[in-house]
PDB file of C-alpha atoms in Angstrom:
ATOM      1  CA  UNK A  46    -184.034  44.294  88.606  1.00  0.00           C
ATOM      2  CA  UNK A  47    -187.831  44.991  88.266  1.00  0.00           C
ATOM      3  CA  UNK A  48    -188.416  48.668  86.884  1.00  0.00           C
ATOM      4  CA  UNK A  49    -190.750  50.051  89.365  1.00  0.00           C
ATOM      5  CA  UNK A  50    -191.119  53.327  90.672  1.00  0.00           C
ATOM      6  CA  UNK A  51    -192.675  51.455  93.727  1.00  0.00           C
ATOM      7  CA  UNK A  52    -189.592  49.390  96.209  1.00  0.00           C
ATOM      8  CA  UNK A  53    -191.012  45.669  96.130  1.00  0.00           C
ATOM      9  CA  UNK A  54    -190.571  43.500  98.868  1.00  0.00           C
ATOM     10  CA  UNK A  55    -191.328  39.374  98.494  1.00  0.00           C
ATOM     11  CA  UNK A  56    -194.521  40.380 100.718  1.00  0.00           C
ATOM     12  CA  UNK A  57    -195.746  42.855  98.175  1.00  0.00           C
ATOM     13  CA  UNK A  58    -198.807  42.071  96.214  1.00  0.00           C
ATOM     14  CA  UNK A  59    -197.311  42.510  92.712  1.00  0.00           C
ATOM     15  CA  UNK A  60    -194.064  40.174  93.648  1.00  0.00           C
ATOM     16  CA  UNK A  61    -197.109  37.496  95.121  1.00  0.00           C
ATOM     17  CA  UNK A  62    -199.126  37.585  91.767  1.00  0.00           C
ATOM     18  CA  UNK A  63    -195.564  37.754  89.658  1.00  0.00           C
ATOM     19  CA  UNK A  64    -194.528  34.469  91.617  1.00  0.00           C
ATOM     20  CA  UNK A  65    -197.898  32.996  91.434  1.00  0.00           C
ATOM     21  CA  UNK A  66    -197.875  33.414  87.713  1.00  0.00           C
ATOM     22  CA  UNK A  67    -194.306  32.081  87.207  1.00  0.00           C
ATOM     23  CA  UNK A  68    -194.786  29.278  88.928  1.00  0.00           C
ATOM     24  CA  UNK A  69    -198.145  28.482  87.040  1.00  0.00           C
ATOM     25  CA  UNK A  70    -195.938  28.757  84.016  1.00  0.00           C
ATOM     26  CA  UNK A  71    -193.223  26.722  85.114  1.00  0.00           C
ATOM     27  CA  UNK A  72    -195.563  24.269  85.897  1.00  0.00           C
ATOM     28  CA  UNK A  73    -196.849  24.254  82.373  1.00  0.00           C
ATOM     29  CA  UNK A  74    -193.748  24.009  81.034  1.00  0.00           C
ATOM     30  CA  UNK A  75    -191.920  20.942  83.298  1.00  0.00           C
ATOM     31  CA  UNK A  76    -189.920  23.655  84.813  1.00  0.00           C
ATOM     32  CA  UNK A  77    -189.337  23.331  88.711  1.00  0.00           C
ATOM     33  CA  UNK A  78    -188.705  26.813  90.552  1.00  0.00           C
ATOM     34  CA  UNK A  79    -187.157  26.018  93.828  1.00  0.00           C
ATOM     35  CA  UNK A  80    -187.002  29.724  95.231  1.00  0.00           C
ATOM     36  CA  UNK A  81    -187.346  33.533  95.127  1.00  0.00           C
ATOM     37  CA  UNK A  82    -185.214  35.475  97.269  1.00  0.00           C
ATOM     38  CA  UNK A  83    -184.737  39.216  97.908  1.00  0.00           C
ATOM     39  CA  UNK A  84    -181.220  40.484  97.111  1.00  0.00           C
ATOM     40  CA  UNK A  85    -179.101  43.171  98.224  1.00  0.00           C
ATOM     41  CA  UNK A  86    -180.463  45.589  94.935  1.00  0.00           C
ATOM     42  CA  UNK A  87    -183.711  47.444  95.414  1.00  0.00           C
ATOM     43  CA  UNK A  88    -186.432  45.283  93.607  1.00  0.00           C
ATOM     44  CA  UNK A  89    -183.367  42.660  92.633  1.00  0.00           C
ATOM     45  CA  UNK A  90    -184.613  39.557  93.209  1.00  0.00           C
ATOM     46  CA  UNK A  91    -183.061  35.771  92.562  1.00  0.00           C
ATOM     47  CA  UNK A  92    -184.737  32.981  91.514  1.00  0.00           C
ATOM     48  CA  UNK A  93    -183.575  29.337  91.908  1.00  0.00           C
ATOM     49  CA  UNK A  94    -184.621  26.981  89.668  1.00  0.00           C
ATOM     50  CA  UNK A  95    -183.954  22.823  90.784  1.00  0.00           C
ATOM     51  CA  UNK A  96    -180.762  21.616  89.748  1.00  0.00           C
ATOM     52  CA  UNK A  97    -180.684  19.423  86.479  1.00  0.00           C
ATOM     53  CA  UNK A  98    -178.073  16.659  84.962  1.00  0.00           C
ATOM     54  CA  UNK A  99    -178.463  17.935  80.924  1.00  0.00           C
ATOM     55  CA  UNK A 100    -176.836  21.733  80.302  1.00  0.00           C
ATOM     56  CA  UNK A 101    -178.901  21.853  77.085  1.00  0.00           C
ATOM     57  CA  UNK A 102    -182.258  22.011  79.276  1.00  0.00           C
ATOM     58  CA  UNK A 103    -181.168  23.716  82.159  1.00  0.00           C
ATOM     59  CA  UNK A 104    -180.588  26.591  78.968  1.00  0.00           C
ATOM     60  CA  UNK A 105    -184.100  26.091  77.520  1.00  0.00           C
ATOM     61  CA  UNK A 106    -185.677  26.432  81.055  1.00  0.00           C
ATOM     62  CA  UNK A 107    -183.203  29.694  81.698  1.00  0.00           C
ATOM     63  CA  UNK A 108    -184.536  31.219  78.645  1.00  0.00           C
ATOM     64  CA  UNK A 109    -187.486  30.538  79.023  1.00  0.00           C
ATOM     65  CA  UNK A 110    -188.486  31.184  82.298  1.00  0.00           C
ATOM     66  CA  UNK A 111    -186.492  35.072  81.514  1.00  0.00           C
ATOM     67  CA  UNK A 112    -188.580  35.615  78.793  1.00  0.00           C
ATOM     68  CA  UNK A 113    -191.591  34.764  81.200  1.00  0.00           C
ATOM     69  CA  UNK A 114    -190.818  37.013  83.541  1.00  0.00           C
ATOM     70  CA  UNK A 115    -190.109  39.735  81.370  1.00  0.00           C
ATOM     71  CA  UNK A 116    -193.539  39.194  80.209  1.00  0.00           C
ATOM     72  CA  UNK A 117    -194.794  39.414  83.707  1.00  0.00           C
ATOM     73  CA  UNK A 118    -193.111  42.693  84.476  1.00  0.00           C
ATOM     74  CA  UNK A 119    -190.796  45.557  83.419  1.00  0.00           C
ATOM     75  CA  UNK A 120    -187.336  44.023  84.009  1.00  0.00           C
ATOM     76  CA  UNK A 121    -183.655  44.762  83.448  1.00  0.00           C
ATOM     77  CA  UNK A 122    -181.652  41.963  83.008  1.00  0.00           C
ATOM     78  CA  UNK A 123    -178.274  43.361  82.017  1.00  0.00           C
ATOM     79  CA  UNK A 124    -175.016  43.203  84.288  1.00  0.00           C
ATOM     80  CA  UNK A 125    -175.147  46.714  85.494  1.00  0.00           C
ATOM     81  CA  UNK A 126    -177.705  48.586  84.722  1.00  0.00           C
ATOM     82  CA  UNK A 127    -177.404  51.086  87.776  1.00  0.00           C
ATOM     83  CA  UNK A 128    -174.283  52.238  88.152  1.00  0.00           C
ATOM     84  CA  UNK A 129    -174.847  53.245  91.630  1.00  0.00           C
ATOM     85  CA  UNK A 130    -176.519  49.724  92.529  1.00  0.00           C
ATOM     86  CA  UNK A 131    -175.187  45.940  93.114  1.00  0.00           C
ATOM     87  CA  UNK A 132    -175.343  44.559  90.077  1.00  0.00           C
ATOM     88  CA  UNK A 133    -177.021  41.219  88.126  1.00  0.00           C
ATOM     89  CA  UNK A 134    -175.791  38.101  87.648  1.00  0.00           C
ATOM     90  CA  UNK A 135    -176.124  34.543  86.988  1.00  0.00           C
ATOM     91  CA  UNK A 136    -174.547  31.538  88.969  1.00  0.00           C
ATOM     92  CA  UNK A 137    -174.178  27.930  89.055  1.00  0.00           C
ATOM     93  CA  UNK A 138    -173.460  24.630  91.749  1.00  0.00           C
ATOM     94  CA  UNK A 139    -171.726  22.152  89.938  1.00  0.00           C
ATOM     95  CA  UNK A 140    -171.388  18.950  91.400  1.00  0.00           C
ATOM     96  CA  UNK A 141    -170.178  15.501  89.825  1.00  0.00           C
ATOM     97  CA  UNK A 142    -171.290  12.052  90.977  1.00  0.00           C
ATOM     98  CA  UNK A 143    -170.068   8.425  90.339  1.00  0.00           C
ATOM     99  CA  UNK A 144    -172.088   5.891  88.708  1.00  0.00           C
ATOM    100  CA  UNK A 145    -172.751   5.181  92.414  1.00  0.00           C
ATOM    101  CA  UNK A 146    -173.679   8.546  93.559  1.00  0.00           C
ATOM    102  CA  UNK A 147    -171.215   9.391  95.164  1.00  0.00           C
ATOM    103  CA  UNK A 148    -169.876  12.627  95.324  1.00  0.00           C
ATOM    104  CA  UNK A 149    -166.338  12.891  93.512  1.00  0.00           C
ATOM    105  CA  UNK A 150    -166.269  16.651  94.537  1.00  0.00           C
ATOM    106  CA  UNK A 151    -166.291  15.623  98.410  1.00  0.00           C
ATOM    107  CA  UNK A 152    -166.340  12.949 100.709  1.00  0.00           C
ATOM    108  CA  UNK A 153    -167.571  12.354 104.386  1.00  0.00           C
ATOM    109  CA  UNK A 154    -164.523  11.968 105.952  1.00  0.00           C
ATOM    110  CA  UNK A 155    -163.156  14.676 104.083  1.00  0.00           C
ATOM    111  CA  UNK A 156    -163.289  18.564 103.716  1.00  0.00           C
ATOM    112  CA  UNK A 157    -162.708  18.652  99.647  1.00  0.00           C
ATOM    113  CA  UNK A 158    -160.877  15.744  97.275  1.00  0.00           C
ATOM    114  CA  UNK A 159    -158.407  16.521  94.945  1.00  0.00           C
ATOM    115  CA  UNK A 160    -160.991  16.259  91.905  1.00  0.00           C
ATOM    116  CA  UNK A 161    -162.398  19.370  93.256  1.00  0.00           C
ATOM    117  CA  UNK A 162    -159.318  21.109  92.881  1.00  0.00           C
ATOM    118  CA  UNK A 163    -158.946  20.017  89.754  1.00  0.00           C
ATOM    119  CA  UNK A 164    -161.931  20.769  88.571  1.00  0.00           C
ATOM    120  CA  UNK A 165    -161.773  24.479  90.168  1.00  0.00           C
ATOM    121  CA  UNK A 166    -157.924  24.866  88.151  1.00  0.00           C
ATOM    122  CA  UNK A 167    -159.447  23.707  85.212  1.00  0.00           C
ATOM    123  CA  UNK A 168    -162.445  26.385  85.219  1.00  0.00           C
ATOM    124  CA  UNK A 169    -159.886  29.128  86.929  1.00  0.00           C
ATOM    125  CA  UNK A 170    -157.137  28.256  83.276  1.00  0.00           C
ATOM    126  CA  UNK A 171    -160.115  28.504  81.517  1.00  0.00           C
ATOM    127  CA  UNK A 172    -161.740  32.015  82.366  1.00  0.00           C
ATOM    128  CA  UNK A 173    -160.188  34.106  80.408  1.00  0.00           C
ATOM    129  CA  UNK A 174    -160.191  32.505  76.865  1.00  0.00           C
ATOM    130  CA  UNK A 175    -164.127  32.175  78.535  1.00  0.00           C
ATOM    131  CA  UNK A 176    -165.179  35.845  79.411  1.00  0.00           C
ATOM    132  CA  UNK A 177    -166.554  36.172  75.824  1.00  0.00           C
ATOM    133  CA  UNK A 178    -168.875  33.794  76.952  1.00  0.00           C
ATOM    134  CA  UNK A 179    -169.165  34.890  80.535  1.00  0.00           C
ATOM    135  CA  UNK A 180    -169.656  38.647  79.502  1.00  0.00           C
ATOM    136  CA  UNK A 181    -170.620  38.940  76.233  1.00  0.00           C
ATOM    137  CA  UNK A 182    -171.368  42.418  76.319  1.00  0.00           C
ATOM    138  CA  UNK A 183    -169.541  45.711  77.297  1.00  0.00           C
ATOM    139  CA  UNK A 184    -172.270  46.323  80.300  1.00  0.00           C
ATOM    140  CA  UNK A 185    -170.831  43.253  81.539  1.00  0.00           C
ATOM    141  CA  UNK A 186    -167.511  44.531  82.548  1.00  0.00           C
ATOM    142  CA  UNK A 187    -169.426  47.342  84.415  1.00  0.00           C
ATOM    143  CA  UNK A 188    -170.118  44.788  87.211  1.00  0.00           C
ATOM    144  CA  UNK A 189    -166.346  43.889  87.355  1.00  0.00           C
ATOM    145  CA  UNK A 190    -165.175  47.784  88.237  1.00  0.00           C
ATOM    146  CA  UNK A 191    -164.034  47.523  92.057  1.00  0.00           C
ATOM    147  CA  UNK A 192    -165.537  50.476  94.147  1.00  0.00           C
ATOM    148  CA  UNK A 193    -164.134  50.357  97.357  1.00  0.00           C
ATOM    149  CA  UNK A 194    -166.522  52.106  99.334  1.00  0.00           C
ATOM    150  CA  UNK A 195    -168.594  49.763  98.960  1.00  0.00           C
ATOM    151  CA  UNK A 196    -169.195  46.136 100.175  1.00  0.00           C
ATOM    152  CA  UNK A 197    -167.825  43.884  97.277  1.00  0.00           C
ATOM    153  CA  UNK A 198    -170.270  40.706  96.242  1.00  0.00           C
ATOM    154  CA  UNK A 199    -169.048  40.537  92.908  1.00  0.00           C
ATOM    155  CA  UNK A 200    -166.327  39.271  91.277  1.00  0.00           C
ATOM    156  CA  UNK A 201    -163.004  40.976  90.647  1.00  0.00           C
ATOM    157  CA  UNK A 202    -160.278  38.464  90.099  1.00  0.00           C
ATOM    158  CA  UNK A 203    -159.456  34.851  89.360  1.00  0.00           C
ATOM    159  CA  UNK A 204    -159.158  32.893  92.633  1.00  0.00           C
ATOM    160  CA  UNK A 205    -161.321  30.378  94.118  1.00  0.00           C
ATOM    161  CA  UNK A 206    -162.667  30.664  97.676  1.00  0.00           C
ATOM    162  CA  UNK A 207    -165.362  29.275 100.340  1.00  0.00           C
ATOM    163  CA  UNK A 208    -168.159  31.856  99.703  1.00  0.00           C
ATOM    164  CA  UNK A 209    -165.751  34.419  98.391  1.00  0.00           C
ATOM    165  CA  UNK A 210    -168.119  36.725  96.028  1.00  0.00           C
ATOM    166  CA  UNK A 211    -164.853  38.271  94.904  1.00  0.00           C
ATOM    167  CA  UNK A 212    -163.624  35.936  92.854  1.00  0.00           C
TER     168      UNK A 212
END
């Protein structure tokens, strides 16, 4: 969330300078921003950065480019820091490829292979010996409190579903 008494669209000056300057740092820095997008959150914004085969500096260039930005402007990065807005997070598209490129997640002919299942059982055994990780603060959990009078895009189970934001 930027902290700004003003509501900021992608149009707005300040959001066209912040971007401008991000990207000039990114730049600097080898890092490849793919996208900003406006989110559901007034002034929540996501950025996508391009995809990349080492964890270690996809981290660096996370870090990095959220320390930039919270150079750039007044920011709140924490899960929920309004209790009465959608709150932040971070997520990631795994895929795995053969030595021939080939996608071992899906094929052509297919919807989804069984190593995608696999995969998807292994992360869902995994998640909550993981949360520590996941949420590693008590704001965290704020984002995992179901109100339901409200549209629900964030996660409040473990399950696994086509563009299911509830799990």
């Amino acid at each position: 969330f930027v902290l700004d008494d003003e509501i900021l669209t992608l149009k707005s000056d300040k959001i066209q300078k912040f971007y401008q300057d991000l990207q000039n740092f990114a730049q600097k820095n080898n890092i490849i921003i793919e996208n900003i997008e406006k989110e559901d959150g007034i002034n929540q914004f996501e950025i996508q950065l391009q995809p990349n085969d080492l964890a270690s500096e996809l981290s660096d260039h996370i870090i990095a480019v959220k320390k930039e930005i919270a150079r750039l402007l007044t920011v709140d990065f924490r899960a929920k820091p309004f209790i009465d807005r959608p709150g932040n997070s971070m997520h990631f598209h795994i895929s795995l490829y053969d030595e021939n490129e080939q996608n071992l997640f899906m094929k052509l002919d297919q919807d989804y292979q069984n190593n995608l299942y696999y995969a998807v059982g292994g992360l869902l055994k995994n998640m909550p010996s993981s949360m520590p990780i996941f949420a590693p603060t008590q704001n965290c959990y704020e984002r995992y409190k179901i109100d339901k009078t409200k549209h629900i895009q964030y996660p409040t189970n473990y399950s696994w579903g086509i563009n299911n934001r509830t799990c």
